[in-house]
Coordinates of C-alpha atoms and ligand atoms in Angstrom, one line a residue:
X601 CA 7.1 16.9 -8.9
X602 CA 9.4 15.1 -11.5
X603 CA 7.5 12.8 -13.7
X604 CA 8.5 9.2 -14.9
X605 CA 8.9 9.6 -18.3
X606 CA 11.3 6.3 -18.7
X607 CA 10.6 2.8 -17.6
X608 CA 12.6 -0.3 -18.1
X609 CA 9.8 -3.2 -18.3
X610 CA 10.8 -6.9 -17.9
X611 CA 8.2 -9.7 -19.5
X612 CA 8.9 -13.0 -17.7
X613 CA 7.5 -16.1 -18.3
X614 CA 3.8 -16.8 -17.6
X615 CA 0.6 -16.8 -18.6
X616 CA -0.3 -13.0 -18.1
X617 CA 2.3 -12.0 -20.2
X618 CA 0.0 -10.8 -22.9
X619 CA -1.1 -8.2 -20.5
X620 CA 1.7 -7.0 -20.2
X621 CA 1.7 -5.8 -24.4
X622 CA -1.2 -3.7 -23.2
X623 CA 0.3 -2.6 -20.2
X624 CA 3.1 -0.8 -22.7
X625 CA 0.5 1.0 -24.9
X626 CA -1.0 2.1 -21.9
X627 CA 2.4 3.4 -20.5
X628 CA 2.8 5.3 -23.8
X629 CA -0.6 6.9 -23.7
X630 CA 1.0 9.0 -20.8
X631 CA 4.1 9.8 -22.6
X632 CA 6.3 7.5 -20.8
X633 CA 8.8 5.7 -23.1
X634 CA 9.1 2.0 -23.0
X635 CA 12.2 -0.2 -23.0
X636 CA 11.3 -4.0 -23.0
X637 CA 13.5 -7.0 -21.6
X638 CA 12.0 -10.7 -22.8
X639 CA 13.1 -13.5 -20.9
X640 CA 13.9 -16.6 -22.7
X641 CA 10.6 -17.9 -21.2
X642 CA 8.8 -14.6 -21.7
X643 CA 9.3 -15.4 -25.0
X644 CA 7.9 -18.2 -25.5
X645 CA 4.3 -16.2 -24.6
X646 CA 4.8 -12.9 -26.4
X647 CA 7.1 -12.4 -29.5
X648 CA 9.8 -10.0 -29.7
X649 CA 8.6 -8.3 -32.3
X650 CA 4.9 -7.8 -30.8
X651 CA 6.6 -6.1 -27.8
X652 CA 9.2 -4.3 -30.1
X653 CA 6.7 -3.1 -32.1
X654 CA 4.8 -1.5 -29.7
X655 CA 7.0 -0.1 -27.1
X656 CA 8.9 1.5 -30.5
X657 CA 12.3 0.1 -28.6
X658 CA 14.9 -2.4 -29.8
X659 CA 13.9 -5.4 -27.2
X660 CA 17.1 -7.0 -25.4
X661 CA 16.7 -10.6 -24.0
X662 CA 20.2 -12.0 -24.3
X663 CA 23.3 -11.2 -22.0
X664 CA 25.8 -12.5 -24.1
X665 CA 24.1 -10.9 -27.3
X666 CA 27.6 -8.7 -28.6
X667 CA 24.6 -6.6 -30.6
X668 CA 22.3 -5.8 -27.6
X669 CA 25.7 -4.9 -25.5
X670 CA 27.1 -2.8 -28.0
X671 CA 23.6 -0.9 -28.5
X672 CA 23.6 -0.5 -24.8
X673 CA 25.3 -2.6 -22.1
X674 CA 23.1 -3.9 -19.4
X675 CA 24.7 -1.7 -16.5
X676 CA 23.7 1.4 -18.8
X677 CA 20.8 -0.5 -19.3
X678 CA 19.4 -0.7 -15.5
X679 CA 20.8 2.6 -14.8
X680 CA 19.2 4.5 -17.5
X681 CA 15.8 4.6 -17.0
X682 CA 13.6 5.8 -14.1
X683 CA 11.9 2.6 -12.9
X684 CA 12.5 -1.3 -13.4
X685 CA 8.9 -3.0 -14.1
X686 CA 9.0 -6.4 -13.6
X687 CA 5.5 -7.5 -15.0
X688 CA 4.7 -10.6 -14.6
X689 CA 6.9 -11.4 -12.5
X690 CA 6.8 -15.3 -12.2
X691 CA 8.1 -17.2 -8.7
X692 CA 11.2 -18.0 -10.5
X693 CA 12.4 -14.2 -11.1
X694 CA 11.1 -13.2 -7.3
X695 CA 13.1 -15.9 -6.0
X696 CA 16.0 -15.1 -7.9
X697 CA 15.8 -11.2 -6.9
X698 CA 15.6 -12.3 -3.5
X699 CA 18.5 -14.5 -3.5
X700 CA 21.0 -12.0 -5.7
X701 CA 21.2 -14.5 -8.6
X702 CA 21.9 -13.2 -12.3
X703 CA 22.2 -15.9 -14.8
X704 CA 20.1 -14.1 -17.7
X705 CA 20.2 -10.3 -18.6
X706 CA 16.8 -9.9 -16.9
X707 CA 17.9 -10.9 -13.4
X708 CA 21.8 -9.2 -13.9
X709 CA 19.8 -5.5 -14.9
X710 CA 17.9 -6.1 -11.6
X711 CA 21.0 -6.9 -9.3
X712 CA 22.9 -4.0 -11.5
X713 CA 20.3 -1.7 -10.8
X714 CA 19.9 1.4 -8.6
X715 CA 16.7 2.7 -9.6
X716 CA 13.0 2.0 -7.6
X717 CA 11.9 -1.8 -9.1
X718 CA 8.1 -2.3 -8.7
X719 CA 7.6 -6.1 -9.2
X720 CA 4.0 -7.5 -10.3
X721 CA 3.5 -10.9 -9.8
X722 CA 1.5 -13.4 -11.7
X723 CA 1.2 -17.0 -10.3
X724 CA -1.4 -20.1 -9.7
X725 CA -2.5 -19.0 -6.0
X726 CA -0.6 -22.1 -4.6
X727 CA 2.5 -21.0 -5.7
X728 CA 1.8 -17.8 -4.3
X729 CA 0.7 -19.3 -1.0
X730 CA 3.9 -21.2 -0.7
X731 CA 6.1 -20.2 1.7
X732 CA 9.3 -20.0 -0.2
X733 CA 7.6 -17.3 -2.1
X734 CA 6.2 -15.4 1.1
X735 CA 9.7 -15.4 2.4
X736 CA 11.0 -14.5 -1.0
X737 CA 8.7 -10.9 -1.1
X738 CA 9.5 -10.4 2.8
X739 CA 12.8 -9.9 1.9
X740 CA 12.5 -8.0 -1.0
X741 CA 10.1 -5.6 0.4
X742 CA 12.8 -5.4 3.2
X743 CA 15.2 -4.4 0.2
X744 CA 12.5 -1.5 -0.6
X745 CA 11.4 -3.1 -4.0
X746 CA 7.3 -2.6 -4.4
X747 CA 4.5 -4.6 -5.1
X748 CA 1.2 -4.3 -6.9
X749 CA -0.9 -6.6 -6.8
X750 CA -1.0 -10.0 -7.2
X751 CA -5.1 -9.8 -7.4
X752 CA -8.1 -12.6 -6.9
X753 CA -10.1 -14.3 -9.1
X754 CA -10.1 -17.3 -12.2
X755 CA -6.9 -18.1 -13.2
X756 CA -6.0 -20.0 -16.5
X757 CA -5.2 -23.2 -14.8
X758 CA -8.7 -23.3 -13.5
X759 CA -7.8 -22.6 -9.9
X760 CA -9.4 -19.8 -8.0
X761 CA -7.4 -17.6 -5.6
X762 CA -4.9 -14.9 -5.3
X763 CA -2.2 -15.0 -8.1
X764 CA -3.4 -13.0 -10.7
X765 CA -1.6 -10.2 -12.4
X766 CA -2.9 -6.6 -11.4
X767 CA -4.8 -5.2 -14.2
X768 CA -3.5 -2.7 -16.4
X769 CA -5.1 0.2 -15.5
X770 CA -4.3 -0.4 -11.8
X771 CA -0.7 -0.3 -12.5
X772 CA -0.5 2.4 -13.7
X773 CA -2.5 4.5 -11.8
X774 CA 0.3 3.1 -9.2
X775 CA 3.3 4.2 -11.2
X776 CA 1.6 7.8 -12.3
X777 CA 1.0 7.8 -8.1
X778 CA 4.7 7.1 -7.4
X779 CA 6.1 8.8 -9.8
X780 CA 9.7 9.9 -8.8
X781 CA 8.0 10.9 -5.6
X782 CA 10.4 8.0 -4.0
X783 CA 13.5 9.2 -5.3
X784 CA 12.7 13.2 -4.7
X785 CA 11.4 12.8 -1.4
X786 CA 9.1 15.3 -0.9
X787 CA 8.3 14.9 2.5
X788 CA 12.2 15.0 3.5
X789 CA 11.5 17.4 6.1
X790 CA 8.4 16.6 7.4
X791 CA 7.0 14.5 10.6
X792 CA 4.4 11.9 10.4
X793 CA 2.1 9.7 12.8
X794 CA -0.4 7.1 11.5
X795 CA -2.4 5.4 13.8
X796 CA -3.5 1.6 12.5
X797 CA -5.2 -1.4 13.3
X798 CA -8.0 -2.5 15.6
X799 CA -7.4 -1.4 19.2
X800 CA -8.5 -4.6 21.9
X801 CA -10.8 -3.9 24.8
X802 CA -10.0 -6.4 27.5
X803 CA -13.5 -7.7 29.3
X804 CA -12.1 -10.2 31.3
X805 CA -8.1 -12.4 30.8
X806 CA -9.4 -14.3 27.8
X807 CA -12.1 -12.7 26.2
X808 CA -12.1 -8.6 24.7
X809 CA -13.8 -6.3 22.3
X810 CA -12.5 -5.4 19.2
X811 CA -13.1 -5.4 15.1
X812 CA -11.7 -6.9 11.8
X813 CA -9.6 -4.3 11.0
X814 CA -6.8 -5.7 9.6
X815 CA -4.3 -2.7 9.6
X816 CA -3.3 -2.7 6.0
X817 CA -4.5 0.5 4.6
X818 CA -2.8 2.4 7.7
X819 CA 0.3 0.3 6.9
X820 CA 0.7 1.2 3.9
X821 CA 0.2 5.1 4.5
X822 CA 2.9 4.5 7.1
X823 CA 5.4 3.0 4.5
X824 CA 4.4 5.8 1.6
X825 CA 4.9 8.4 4.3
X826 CA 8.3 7.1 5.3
X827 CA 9.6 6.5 1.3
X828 CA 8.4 9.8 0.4
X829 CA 10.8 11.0 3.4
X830 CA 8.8 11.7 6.6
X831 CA 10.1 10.4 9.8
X832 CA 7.2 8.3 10.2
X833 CA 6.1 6.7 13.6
X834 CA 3.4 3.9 13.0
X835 CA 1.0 3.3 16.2
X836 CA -0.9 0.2 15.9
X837 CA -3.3 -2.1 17.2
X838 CA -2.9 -6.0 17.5
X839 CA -2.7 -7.2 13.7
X840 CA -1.6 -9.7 11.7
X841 CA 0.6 -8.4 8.7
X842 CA 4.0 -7.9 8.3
X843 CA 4.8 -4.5 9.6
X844 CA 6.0 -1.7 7.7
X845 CA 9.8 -1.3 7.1
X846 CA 11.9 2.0 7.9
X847 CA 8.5 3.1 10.4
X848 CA 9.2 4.0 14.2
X849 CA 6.9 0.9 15.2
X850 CA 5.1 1.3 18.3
X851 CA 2.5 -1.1 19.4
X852 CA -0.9 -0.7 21.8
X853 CA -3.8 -2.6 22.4
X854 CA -6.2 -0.1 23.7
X855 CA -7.4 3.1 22.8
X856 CA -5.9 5.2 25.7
X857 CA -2.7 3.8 25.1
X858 CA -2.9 4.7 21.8
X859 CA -3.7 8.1 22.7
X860 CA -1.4 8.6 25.4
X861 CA 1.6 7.4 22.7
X862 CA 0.1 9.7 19.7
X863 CA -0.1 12.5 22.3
X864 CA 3.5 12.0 23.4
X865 CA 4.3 11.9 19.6
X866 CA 3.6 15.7 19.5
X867 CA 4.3 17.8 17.7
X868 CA 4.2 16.3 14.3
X869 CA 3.7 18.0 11.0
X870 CA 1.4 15.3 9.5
X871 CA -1.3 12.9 11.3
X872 CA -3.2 10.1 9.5
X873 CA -5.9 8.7 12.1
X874 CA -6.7 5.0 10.1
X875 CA -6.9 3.0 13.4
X876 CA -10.3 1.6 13.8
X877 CA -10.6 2.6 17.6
X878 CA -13.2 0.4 19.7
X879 CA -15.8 3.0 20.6
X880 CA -16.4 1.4 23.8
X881 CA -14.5 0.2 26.5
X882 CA -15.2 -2.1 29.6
X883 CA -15.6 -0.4 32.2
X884 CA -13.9 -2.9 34.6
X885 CA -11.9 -5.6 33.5
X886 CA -12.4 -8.7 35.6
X887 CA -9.0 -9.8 36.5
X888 CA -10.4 -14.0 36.5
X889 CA -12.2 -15.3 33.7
X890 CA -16.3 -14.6 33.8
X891 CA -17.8 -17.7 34.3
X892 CA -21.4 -19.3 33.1
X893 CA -23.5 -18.4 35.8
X894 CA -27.0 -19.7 33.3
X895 CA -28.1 -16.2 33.2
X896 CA -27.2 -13.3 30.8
X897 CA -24.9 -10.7 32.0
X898 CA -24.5 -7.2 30.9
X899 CA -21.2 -5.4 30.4
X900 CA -20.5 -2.2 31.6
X901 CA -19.2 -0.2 28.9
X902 CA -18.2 3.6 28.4
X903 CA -17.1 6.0 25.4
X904 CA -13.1 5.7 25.0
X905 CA -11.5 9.2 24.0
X906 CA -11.7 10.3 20.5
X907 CA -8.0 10.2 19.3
X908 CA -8.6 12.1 16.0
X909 CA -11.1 14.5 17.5
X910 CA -8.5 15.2 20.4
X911 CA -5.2 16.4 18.1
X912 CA -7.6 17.8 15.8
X913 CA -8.9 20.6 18.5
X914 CA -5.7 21.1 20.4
X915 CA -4.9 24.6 21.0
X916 CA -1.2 24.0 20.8
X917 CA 0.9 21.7 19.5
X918 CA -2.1 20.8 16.6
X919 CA -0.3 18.9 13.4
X920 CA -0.7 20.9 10.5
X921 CA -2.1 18.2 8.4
X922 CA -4.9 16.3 10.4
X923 CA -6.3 13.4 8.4
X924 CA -9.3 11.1 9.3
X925 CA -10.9 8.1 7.9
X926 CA -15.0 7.6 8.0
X927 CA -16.1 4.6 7.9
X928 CA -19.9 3.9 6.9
X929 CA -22.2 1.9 6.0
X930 CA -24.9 4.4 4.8
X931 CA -25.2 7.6 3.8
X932 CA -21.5 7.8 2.6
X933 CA -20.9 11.4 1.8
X934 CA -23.3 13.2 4.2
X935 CA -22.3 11.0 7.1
X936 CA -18.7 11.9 6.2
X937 CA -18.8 15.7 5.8
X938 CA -21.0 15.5 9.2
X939 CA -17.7 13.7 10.8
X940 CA -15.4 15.8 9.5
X941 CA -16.4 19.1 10.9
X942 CA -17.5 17.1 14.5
X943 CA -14.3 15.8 14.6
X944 CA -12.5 19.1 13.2
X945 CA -9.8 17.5 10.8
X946 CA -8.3 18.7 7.7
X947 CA -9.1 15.9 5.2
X948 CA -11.5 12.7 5.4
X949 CA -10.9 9.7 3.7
X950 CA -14.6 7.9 3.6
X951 CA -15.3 4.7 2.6
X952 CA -18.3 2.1 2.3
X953 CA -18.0 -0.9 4.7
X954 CA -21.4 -1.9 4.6
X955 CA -21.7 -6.1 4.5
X956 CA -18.1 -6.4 5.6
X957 CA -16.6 -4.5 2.7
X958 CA -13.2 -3.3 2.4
X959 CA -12.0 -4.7 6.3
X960 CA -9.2 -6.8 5.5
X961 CA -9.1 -6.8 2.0
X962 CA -6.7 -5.2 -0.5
X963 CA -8.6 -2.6 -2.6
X964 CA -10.7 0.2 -1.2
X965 CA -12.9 2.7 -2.6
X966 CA -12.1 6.1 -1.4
X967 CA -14.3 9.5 -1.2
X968 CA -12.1 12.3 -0.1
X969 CA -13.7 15.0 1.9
X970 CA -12.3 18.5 2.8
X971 CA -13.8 21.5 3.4
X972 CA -13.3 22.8 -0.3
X973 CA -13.3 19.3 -2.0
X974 CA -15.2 16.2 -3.0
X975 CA -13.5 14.0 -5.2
X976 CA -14.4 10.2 -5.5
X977 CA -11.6 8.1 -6.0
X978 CA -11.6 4.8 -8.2
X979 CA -11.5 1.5 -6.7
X980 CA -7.8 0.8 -6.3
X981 CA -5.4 -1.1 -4.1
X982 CA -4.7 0.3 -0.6
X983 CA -1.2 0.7 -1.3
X984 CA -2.4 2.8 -4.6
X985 CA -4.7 4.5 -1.9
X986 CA -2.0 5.3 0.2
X987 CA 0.6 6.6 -2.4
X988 CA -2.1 9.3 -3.5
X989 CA -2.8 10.3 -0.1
X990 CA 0.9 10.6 0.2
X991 CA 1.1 12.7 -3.2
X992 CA -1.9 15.0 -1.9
X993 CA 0.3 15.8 1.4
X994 CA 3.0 16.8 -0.8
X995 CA 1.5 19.0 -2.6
X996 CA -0.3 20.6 0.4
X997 CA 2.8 21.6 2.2
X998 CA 4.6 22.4 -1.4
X999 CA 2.1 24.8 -1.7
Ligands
CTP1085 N1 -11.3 7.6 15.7 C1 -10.4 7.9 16.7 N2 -10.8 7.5 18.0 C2 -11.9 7.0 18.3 C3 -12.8 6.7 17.2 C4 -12.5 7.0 15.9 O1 -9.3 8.4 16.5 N3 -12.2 6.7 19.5 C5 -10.9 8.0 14.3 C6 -10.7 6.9 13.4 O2 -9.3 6.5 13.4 C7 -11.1 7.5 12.0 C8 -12.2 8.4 12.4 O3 -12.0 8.7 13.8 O4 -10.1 8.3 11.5 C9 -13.6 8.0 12.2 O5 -13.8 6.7 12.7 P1 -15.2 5.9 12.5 O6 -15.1 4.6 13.1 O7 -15.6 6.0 11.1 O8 -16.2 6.8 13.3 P2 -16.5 7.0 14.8 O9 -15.8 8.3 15.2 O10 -16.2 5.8 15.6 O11 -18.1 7.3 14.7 P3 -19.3 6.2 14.4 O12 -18.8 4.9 14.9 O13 -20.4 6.8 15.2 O14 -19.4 6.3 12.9

């Protein structure tokens, strides 16, 4: 797989943008050459000739500056390097992305551009939360730009929430994850089914059984899948996040459909089981609502099928690649490799999700399992999570 060896990193204007002067040594430490562009506001947190001096690279910030042109024009600029970074990336510069403006060199390189941009934003959590700025990433992420982070915690205007930039190392372990993976797609020729989300066990018309999944990790293997070049079909329970874009989307609420459709979906090359399946199902939903009688009442429940366990053991039409996901709350590794061979897929991905851990939120903590591997992953975001699966798919049918 080609590596990134040149990235075009734009500093806008906010707080975090002294993380970003680590974020460039960091970069170099794995031989990946760094070309800078400092907004007029970015400026006004780091100097020029902090981020010169480290990235080793002239620094452009001007447009109409005849000496940054004539070293190298701006189309040149976008064009030349493997990956745009925009980090941080302040409301201002998403919304401008979003709406195609370019009054500045920073914002012109990005509309000029043909390359993979990965934006990380930095923000106080309200502006994050404000809907211009939702609508803003929904249409670049419709555009195929990526984004890590923001994360949660302290920010420097004392407010607590989501806004903060990603820290350093996590991006990039996301860009070393990526690497030109997008533009070589590896998985071109490939087929893919993930299954995501909760499924929904109806007891009676207004009242079912289900869990907090929150179908992001599946998601987001569904949209590495599909950039890396598999023709991807997504299955998923009832969520609430923006689906993925360029996925086949098909949606279920209970566990047989979602077998039934994954079994139709066959054969595939590549499964990823991430659903979070209710074990149980009613066994007969009441067709009015269950009224208070004053006494308990007992529900009738039985096993649902095992989707993962079910493709994994087919004689015919098995997926090559049959991946699983554990999820425990003790007994992490043991319980895993005890799941795997039960359930007789290829590769686990286990995690901890003891005291409500990991549901819903945006990091997870991986241990993958196979029969011949144990490797613990570090805590990173599940988009990170699902670029590395991704990777380790490509290199298991490249081999
Ligand atoms: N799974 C599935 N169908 C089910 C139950 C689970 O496809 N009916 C898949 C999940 O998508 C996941 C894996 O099996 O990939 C493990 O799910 P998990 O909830 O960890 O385990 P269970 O099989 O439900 O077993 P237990 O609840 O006893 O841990």
């Amino acid at each position: 797989m080609k590596k990134i060896k040149n990235i075009l990193l734009i500093i806008t204007g906010g707080i975090a943008a002294y993380k970003s002067l680590e974020l460039i040594r960091r970069l170099k430490d794995q031989n990946i050459n760094v070309t800078c562009i400092l907004t007029k506001s970015g400026s006004e947190f780091v100097t020029p000739l902090s981020v010169a001096s480290l990235s080793g690279n002239h620094v452009y910030s001007d447009l109409f500056n005849l000496t940054d042109e004539s070293k190298m024009g701006h189309i040149q600029l976008s064009r030349e390097t493997d990956l745009i970074l925009v980090a941080p990336a302040t409301t201002n510069i998403i919304s401008k992305m979003a709406y195609g403006s370019c009054d500045d060199l920073a914002s012109t390189v990005l509309m000029a551009t043909d390359k993979q941009v990965i934006v990380v934003p930095a923000m106080n959590v309200r502006m994050w939360h404000n809907p211009a700025t939702q609508r803003n990433i929904q249409m670049l992420i419709k555009d195929g730009v990526s984004f890590i982070g923001p994360d949660k915690g302290d920010m420097a205007c004392g407010e607590y929430g989501l806004g903060r930039m990603s820290e350093t190392q996590e991006i990039v372990e996301s860009i070393l994850e990526l690497n030109l993976s997008l533009l070589d797609q590896p998985l071109k020729n490939l087929s893919a089914l993930v299954t995501a989300g909760p499924t929904k066990e109806q007891i009676d018309p207004v009242r079912f059984i289900s869990n907090e999944s929150s179908g992001k990790q599946g998601y987001a293997i569904a949209q590495s899948l599909f950039n890396m070049g598999a023709q991807t079909t997504l299955i998923t329970g009832p969520t609430n996040i923006p689906l993925p874009d360029g996925p086949t989307i098909v949606k279920v609420n209970t566990a047989e459909e979602m077998l039934t459709i994954t079994e139709k979906l066959l054969p595939v090359d590549i499964a990823v089981c991430a659903a979070a399946v209710s074990d149980y199902k009613v066994n007969k939903t009441k067709i009015t609502k269950i009224k208070k009688t004053g006494e308990g009442i007992s529900l009738d429940l039985s096993e649902n099928p095992d989707i993962l366990k079910r493709i994994s053991k087919r004689n015919s039409n098995r997926p090559s690649l049959v991946v699983g996901f554990a999820a425990e709350t003790e007994n992490l590794k043991k319980n895993a490799e005890t799941k795997l061979l039960a359930k007789g897929c290829d590769w686990i991905l286990a995690n901890d999700v003891s005291n409500g851990k990991i549901f819903g939120e945006d990091n997870n903590e991986i241990t993958f399992i196979s029969k011949d591997r144990l490797e613990t992953w570090d805590k990173m975001s599940k988009d990170s999570v699902a670029m590395k699966l991704s990777n380790n798919i490509s290199d298991y049918f490249s081999a």
